[in-house]
Amino acid sequence: MKLRVGFGYDVHQLGFNEELWIGGIHIPFEKGSIGHSDGDVLIHAICDALLGAANMRDIGFHFPDTSNDFKGIDSKILLKRTVDIIAEKGYSINNIDSTICLEKPKLKNLIPEMQSVLAQVMNIDIEDIAIKATTTEKLGFVGKQEGIAAYATVLIQKG
């Protein structure tokens, strides 16, 4: 069995009159992510981590923001395609560990729903997806509520 680790990071600006999508769920809030797709930073970080672990470049290579095919697309579609892309190389997901950095809204009560949605999209056990949420103690663009960031580490296996 071959094991590989991948790391992903994504950031999006927050703006008024935008929808907030995190972990595949819509979160009602006064601000949302500004992006070419739906701006789901958690899914984008997971996609980058999976692609990196399989040595298959990054999300922008496979789903460029210069393509109208991906304008406003549901990031769950990108995640499903990413799982299919790494599967073509013989890889499957062992587990995911992720962190969302956002000052507001608080996410702790929404994490189980995110885990459930992501597990369904990736066809893996909910226990194999860890999601944590933190603030940056009012520091930087996250702390000033100008943006949102997410980190993901994945372990994939072949064989």
Tab-separated table of C-alpha atoms in Angstrom, residues 20 22 27 100-102 104-112 114 132-134 148:
chain	number	residue	atom	x	y	z
A	20	LEU	CA	-21.690	32.078	2.352
A	22	ILE	CA	-18.675	26.432	3.732
A	27	ILE	CA	-24.891	29.543	5.927
A	100	ILE	CA	-11.718	26.971	8.865
A	101	CYS	CA	-10.564	30.452	9.958
A	102	LEU	CA	-13.485	32.854	10.326
A	104	LYS	CA	-18.116	35.311	12.434
A	105	PRO	CA	-20.454	33.477	12.271
A	106	LYS	CA	-19.602	30.755	14.760
A	107	LEU	CA	-19.541	27.375	13.036
A	108	LYS	CA	-19.292	24.752	15.786
A	109	ASN	CA	-22.960	23.731	15.572
A	110	LEU	CA	-22.769	23.434	11.759
A	111	ILE	CA	-19.729	21.151	11.607
A	112	PRO	CA	-21.669	17.850	11.854
A	114	MET	CA	-20.664	19.823	6.888
A	132	LYS	CA	-12.316	22.476	13.120
A	133	ALA	CA	-13.173	26.175	13.250
A	134	THR	CA	-11.169	28.987	14.767
A	148	ILE	CA	-12.146	33.662	5.219
